[in-house]
Tab-separated table of C-alpha atoms and ligand atoms in Angstrom:
chain	number	residue	atom	x	y	z
A	170	MET	CA	0.000	0.000	0.000
A	171	ALA	CA	1.283	3.442	-0.914
A	172	ILE	CA	2.123	5.935	1.828
A	173	ARG	CA	0.289	9.128	0.888
A	174	ILE	CA	1.746	12.498	1.919
A	175	THR	CA	0.288	15.976	1.283
A	176	MET	CA	2.226	19.240	1.413
A	177	GLY	CA	-0.027	22.079	2.502
A	178	ILE	CA	-0.696	25.437	4.118
A	179	GLN	CA	-3.386	28.007	3.427
A	180	LYS	CA	-0.841	30.588	2.316
A	181	GLY	CA	0.880	31.220	-0.999
A	182	GLY	CA	4.542	30.915	-1.873
A	183	CYS	CA	5.729	28.724	1.013
A	184	GLY	CA	7.544	26.114	-1.069
A	185	LYS	CA	4.724	23.546	-1.312
A	186	SER	CA	5.225	22.728	-5.001
A	187	THR	CA	9.021	22.809	-4.816
A	188	THR	CA	9.041	20.523	-1.773
A	189	THR	CA	6.563	18.097	-3.373
A	190	GLY	CA	8.707	17.882	-6.507
A	191	VAL	CA	11.928	17.462	-4.528
A	192	LEU	CA	10.349	14.769	-2.399
A	193	ALA	CA	9.187	12.864	-5.492
A	194	HIS	CA	12.693	13.119	-6.920
A	195	LEU	CA	14.492	11.958	-3.748
A	196	LEU	CA	12.092	9.046	-3.235
A	197	ALA	CA	12.600	7.955	-6.856
A	198	ARG	CA	16.367	8.262	-6.469
A	199	ASP	CA	16.153	5.825	-3.559
A	200	GLY	CA	14.276	3.312	-5.677
A	201	TYR	CA	10.714	3.994	-4.582
A	202	LYS	CA	7.910	4.140	-7.122
A	203	VAL	CA	6.144	7.483	-6.720
A	204	LEU	CA	2.932	9.088	-7.903
A	205	ALA	CA	2.920	12.899	-7.722
A	206	VAL	CA	-0.545	14.453	-7.702
A	207	ASP	CA	-0.984	18.112	-8.605
A	208	LEU	CA	-4.113	19.588	-7.021
A	209	ASP	CA	-3.363	23.211	-7.823
A	210	SER	CA	-4.752	24.803	-10.994
A	211	GLN	CA	-1.493	26.778	-11.268
A	212	GLY	CA	0.053	23.503	-12.454
A	213	ASN	CA	3.457	24.307	-10.945
A	214	LEU	CA	4.219	20.756	-9.822
A	215	THR	CA	3.099	19.533	-13.239
A	216	GLU	CA	5.555	21.828	-15.003
A	217	LEU	CA	8.346	21.169	-12.504
A	218	LEU	CA	8.205	17.410	-13.001
A	219	SER	CA	7.147	17.121	-16.631
A	220	GLN	CA	9.005	20.158	-18.022
A	221	THR	CA	5.907	20.585	-20.175
A	222	PRO	CA	3.462	23.543	-20.103
A	223	ALA	CA	0.518	22.612	-17.864
A	224	ASN	CA	-1.928	23.685	-20.591
A	225	GLU	CA	-0.771	20.748	-22.675
A	226	PHE	CA	-2.499	18.516	-20.148
A	227	ALA	CA	-5.948	19.927	-20.932
A	228	GLU	CA	-8.464	17.045	-20.812
A	229	ARG	CA	-5.632	14.771	-19.535
A	230	SER	CA	-5.472	15.780	-15.896
A	231	VAL	CA	-6.387	14.967	-12.316
A	232	LEU	CA	-9.707	16.780	-12.896
A	233	GLU	CA	-10.881	14.248	-15.496
A	234	ALA	CA	-9.519	11.412	-13.333
A	235	MET	CA	-11.689	12.594	-10.436
A	236	GLN	CA	-14.752	13.249	-12.581
A	237	GLU	CA	-14.567	9.839	-14.237
A	238	GLN	CA	-13.434	8.141	-11.015
A	239	ASP	CA	-10.636	6.455	-12.936
A	240	ALA	CA	-7.038	7.557	-12.387
A	241	ARG	CA	-5.058	5.243	-14.656
A	242	PRO	CA	-5.934	6.756	-18.055
A	243	TYR	CA	-4.730	10.168	-16.833
A	244	ILE	CA	-1.405	9.179	-15.332
A	245	PHE	CA	1.559	10.684	-17.151
A	246	SER	CA	4.860	8.826	-16.886
A	247	VAL	CA	7.720	11.216	-16.050
A	248	ASP	CA	10.300	8.447	-15.912
A	249	GLU	CA	10.653	4.875	-14.753
A	250	LYS	CA	10.063	5.754	-11.101
A	251	ILE	CA	7.856	8.870	-11.173
A	252	ASP	CA	4.283	9.116	-12.428
A	253	LEU	CA	2.249	12.308	-12.399
A	254	LEU	CA	-1.435	13.182	-12.242
A	255	PRO	CA	-1.175	16.655	-13.789
A	256	ALA	CA	-3.215	19.810	-13.244
A	257	ASN	CA	-3.973	22.920	-15.268
A	258	ASN	CA	-6.302	25.936	-15.267
A	259	PHE	CA	-9.418	23.817	-15.724
A	260	LEU	CA	-8.978	22.410	-12.232
A	261	ALA	CA	-10.554	25.704	-11.127
A	262	THR	CA	-13.896	24.231	-12.276
A	263	PHE	CA	-13.630	21.354	-9.769
A	264	GLN	CA	-15.870	22.951	-7.132
A	265	ARG	CA	-18.587	23.884	-9.609
A	266	TRP	CA	-18.566	20.336	-10.955
A	267	LEU	CA	-18.746	18.859	-7.449
A	268	TYR	CA	-21.972	20.721	-6.687
A	269	THR	CA	-23.673	20.822	-10.093
A	270	GLY	CA	-22.305	17.736	-11.841
A	271	LYS	CA	-21.541	19.943	-14.847
A	272	THR	CA	-18.053	19.595	-16.351
A	273	TYR	CA	-16.390	22.500	-18.137
A	274	LEU	CA	-17.154	20.712	-21.404
A	275	GLY	CA	-20.859	20.890	-20.551
A	276	ASP	CA	-21.344	17.179	-19.755
A	277	GLN	CA	-23.283	15.997	-16.734
A	278	VAL	CA	-21.149	13.625	-14.633
A	279	ARG	CA	-22.572	13.261	-11.155
A	280	PHE	CA	-20.545	12.160	-8.162
A	281	THR	CA	-22.744	10.620	-5.501
A	282	GLY	CA	-20.274	10.039	-2.640
A	283	SER	CA	-18.851	12.489	-0.111
A	284	PRO	CA	-17.497	15.596	-1.910
A	285	SER	CA	-14.363	15.354	0.222
A	286	LEU	CA	-13.525	11.793	-0.810
A	287	VAL	CA	-13.518	12.072	-4.608
A	288	LEU	CA	-9.728	11.917	-4.729
A	289	ASN	CA	-9.458	9.268	-2.020
A	290	ASN	CA	-11.655	6.944	-4.082
A	291	ILE	CA	-9.306	7.046	-7.051
A	292	MET	CA	-6.227	6.789	-4.837
A	293	GLU	CA	-7.610	3.533	-3.471
A	294	GLN	CA	-7.711	2.129	-7.028
A	295	ILE	CA	-3.954	2.612	-7.460
A	296	ASP	CA	-2.701	2.048	-3.914
A	297	GLU	CA	-0.847	-1.128	-4.882
A	298	ASP	CA	0.964	0.508	-7.806
A	299	TYR	CA	3.140	2.862	-5.723
A	300	ASP	CA	5.330	3.041	-2.631
A	301	PHE	CA	4.531	6.724	-2.121
A	302	VAL	CA	1.977	9.252	-3.314
A	303	VAL	CA	2.976	12.915	-2.848
A	304	MET	CA	0.350	15.616	-3.257
A	305	ASP	CA	0.661	19.347	-3.837
A	306	THR	CA	-2.161	21.685	-2.791
A	307	PRO	CA	-3.261	25.216	-3.724
A	308	PRO	CA	-2.501	28.250	-1.542
A	309	SER	CA	-6.045	28.914	-0.375
A	310	LEU	CA	-8.443	26.494	1.253
A	311	SER	CA	-10.559	24.771	-1.372
A	312	GLU	CA	-12.215	21.459	-2.171
A	313	GLN	CA	-8.917	20.369	-3.747
A	314	THR	CA	-7.176	20.921	-0.395
A	315	THR	CA	-9.889	19.069	1.497
A	316	ASN	CA	-9.747	16.196	-0.982
A	317	ALA	CA	-5.958	15.987	-0.716
A	318	LEU	CA	-6.063	16.006	3.083
A	319	CYS	CA	-8.784	13.363	3.183
A	320	ALA	CA	-6.744	11.167	0.821
A	321	SER	CA	-3.648	11.407	3.042
A	322	ASP	CA	-1.943	9.261	5.613
A	323	HIS	CA	0.403	12.144	6.470
A	324	VAL	CA	0.502	15.911	6.047
A	325	VAL	CA	3.589	18.130	5.955
A	326	VAL	CA	2.703	21.646	7.083
A	327	MET	CA	4.740	24.169	5.126
A	328	TYR	CA	5.828	27.148	7.198
A	329	GLU	CA	7.509	30.079	5.549
A	330	CYS	CA	8.909	32.011	8.500
A	331	SER	CA	6.716	35.142	8.366
A	332	ASN	CA	3.801	36.645	10.256
A	333	TRP	CA	1.125	35.813	7.685
A	334	CYS	CA	2.248	32.232	7.475
A	335	TYR	CA	2.297	32.064	11.257
A	336	SER	CA	-1.374	33.106	11.305
A	337	ALA	CA	-2.170	30.498	8.638
A	338	ILE	CA	-0.958	27.631	10.858
A	339	PRO	CA	-3.963	27.328	13.239
A	340	ASN	CA	-6.383	27.546	10.299
A	341	PHE	CA	-4.554	24.805	8.448
A	342	LEU	CA	-4.354	22.594	11.552
A	343	ASP	CA	-8.155	23.064	11.867
A	344	SER	CA	-8.579	21.985	8.230
A	345	VAL	CA	-6.562	18.847	8.983
A	346	ASP	CA	-8.753	18.108	12.031
A	347	VAL	CA	-11.913	18.448	9.944
A	348	ALA	CA	-10.465	16.184	7.242
A	349	ARG	CA	-9.547	13.579	9.861
A	350	ASP	CA	-13.203	13.396	10.954
A	351	VAL	CA	-14.404	12.670	7.412
A	352	SER	CA	-11.533	10.553	6.069
A	353	PRO	CA	-10.998	6.805	6.387
A	354	ASN	CA	-7.232	7.576	6.547
A	355	ALA	CA	-5.071	8.675	9.465
A	356	VAL	CA	-4.440	12.229	8.154
A	357	ASN	CA	-1.574	12.437	10.645
A	358	ILE	CA	0.561	15.579	10.830
A	359	ALA	CA	4.041	14.352	9.924
A	360	GLY	CA	5.521	17.700	10.921
A	361	ILE	CA	5.991	21.386	10.266
A	362	LEU	CA	8.718	22.261	7.765
A	363	ARG	CA	10.318	25.693	8.062
A	364	THR	CA	10.999	26.925	4.530
A	365	MET	CA	12.236	29.867	2.489
A	366	ASN	CA	14.356	31.022	5.405
A	367	ASP	CA	16.340	34.174	4.913
A	368	VAL	CA	19.186	33.544	7.331
A	369	ARG	CA	20.138	37.248	7.387
A	370	ARG	CA	16.773	38.387	8.734
A	371	ASN	CA	16.130	38.560	12.462
A	372	ASP	CA	12.358	38.407	12.015
A	373	ALA	CA	12.695	35.092	10.140
A	374	LYS	CA	14.859	33.790	12.976
A	375	ALA	CA	12.231	34.893	15.498
A	376	PHE	CA	9.417	33.170	13.582
A	377	ASN	CA	11.535	30.012	13.437
A	378	GLU	CA	11.798	30.041	17.187
A	379	ILE	CA	8.147	30.898	17.851
A	380	ILE	CA	6.876	27.927	15.849
A	381	GLU	CA	9.319	25.637	17.655
A	382	GLU	CA	8.018	26.881	21.017
A	383	ASP	CA	4.399	26.401	19.887
A	384	HIS	CA	4.866	22.933	18.370
A	385	PRO	CA	8.112	21.413	19.667
A	386	GLU	CA	6.971	17.893	18.829
A	387	LEU	CA	6.027	18.775	15.251
A	388	VAL	CA	8.790	20.943	13.771
A	389	PHE	CA	11.400	19.219	11.644
A	390	GLU	CA	14.949	19.988	12.739
A	391	THR	CA	15.957	20.753	9.179
A	392	ILE	CA	15.263	24.325	8.084
A	393	ILE	CA	15.070	25.045	4.354
A	394	THR	CA	16.767	28.337	3.475
A	395	ARG	CA	16.360	30.609	0.477
A	396	LYS	CA	18.917	29.406	-2.047
A	397	ALA	CA	19.071	30.408	-5.683
A	398	PRO	CA	19.703	26.857	-6.999
A	399	THR	CA	16.636	25.592	-5.089
A	400	GLY	CA	14.559	28.426	-6.556
A	401	ARG	CA	15.896	27.669	-10.014
A	402	LEU	CA	14.544	24.102	-9.916
A	403	ALA	CA	11.465	25.826	-11.365
A	404	LEU	CA	13.632	26.734	-14.346
A	405	TYR	CA	15.902	23.742	-14.869
A	406	GLY	CA	13.859	20.895	-13.366
A	407	PHE	CA	15.623	17.746	-12.180
A	408	GLU	CA	17.118	16.402	-15.410
A	409	GLU	CA	20.079	18.133	-17.018
A	410	ASN	CA	20.193	20.648	-14.175
A	411	PRO	CA	23.796	21.874	-13.825
A	412	GLU	CA	23.289	22.799	-10.148
A	413	ILE	CA	21.072	19.923	-9.030
A	414	LYS	CA	23.385	18.958	-6.141
A	415	GLN	CA	23.316	22.480	-4.669
A	416	ALA	CA	19.550	22.659	-5.201
A	417	LEU	CA	18.807	19.442	-3.319
A	418	ALA	CA	21.525	19.310	-0.642
A	419	GLN	CA	19.509	21.220	1.938
A	420	TYR	CA	16.515	18.902	1.486
A	421	GLU	CA	18.391	15.705	2.429
A	422	GLY	CA	17.995	16.233	6.178
A	423	PHE	CA	14.274	16.887	5.909
A	424	TYR	CA	13.868	13.871	3.627
A	425	LYS	CA	15.534	11.599	6.203
A	426	GLU	CA	13.454	12.979	9.062
A	427	LEU	CA	10.240	12.590	7.067
A	428	ILE	CA	10.934	9.014	6.014
A	429	ASP	CA	11.698	8.115	9.638
A	430	ARG	CA	8.408	9.628	10.771
A	431	VAL	CA	6.152	8.123	8.097
A	432	GLN	CA	7.677	4.660	8.129
A	433	ASP	CA	7.395	4.239	11.923
B	620	LIG	N1	14.404	27.261	-0.858
B	620	LIG	C1	14.123	28.134	-1.827
B	620	LIG	N2	14.987	29.113	-2.125
B	620	LIG	C2	14.726	30.010	-3.103
B	620	LIG	N3	13.609	30.008	-3.835
B	620	LIG	C3	12.699	29.052	-3.601
B	620	LIG	C4	12.900	28.059	-2.591
B	620	LIG	N4	11.814	27.235	-2.584
B	620	LIG	C5	10.992	27.686	-3.540
B	620	LIG	N5	11.503	28.773	-4.155
B	620	LIG	C6	10.876	29.594	-5.206
B	620	LIG	O1	9.893	30.389	-4.539
B	620	LIG	C7	8.697	30.446	-5.275
B	620	LIG	C8	7.560	29.809	-4.467
B	620	LIG	O2	7.843	28.431	-4.285
B	620	LIG	P1	6.718	27.340	-4.567
B	620	LIG	O3	6.038	27.623	-5.864
B	620	LIG	O4	7.317	26.012	-4.355
B	620	LIG	O5	5.719	27.699	-3.369
B	620	LIG	P2	4.178	27.281	-3.237
B	620	LIG	O6	3.888	27.243	-1.778
B	620	LIG	O7	3.918	26.049	-4.007
B	620	LIG	O8	3.446	28.510	-3.935
B	620	LIG	P3	1.862	28.577	-4.259
B	620	LIG	O9	1.210	28.838	-2.950
B	620	LIG	O10	1.757	29.713	-5.235
B	620	LIG	O11	1.469	27.270	-4.846
B	620	LIG	C9	8.974	29.732	-6.579
B	620	LIG	O12	9.383	30.692	-7.522
B	620	LIG	C10	10.125	28.788	-6.242
B	620	LIG	O13	10.942	28.524	-7.347
B	621	LIG	MG1	2.468	25.714	-5.452
């Protein structure tokens, strides 16, 4: 059975997509078979892993997989170890479809189960095909977020060390609690990952410390700092990236900690 992990926080630009892509890459490097699921209409994870414009996945995305309740026809193979359920702009029509049954193509495709378990149902179909499923979520709370959380065994809370992200934490922890009530899965919080740290800024340092005081049992020891090569993964991707080692080095500690926590 696949271990399913969601990266989330109800705040933009905290490194969710980058971390999801890096995690998929490191797991694949270590021989695990991984499915990456993009639940954000921005399609950033899709572009990061496929190096293809997200729009090219129109009608071939996670949206159609959820509407038809059949994941396999929509899985894109990135390489031998990484598969991807892509996303694009049309994923923005997910909520309307959930409540009206109307797809953006005008078809009626009703879903009769719980609106929060649409994704979980298709994940169950492919559980045996993967060691890990990693899921990327959008910046604001939405049905995609709820579906990702409900389909998860574990959640990594992304924490960019700033005041607005600090205020997003209790809201996101509430969302996880609500998902846990509805979901058949554990929806366990694997931990809080401090990201995008600007080591020269005292306020970032202070927000690092505050979150550790609030949630000493949850924070990962590893802190991800702002580094140009990590940022440029969005440009170069993982293949033929001349600075891949520098881009990934700071993620190794987090990766180890996470694997220890989710495989316990
Ligand atoms: N450690 C880092 N150092 C420098 N830049 C980074 C780092 N991590 C991510 N970035 C860059 O910061 C931006 C935001 O990162 P990313 O898209 O992963 O965040 P996100 O939480 O997924 O954003 P959104 O909420 O919009 O989905 C991107 O341009 C990315 O390339
Ligand atoms: Mg993102």
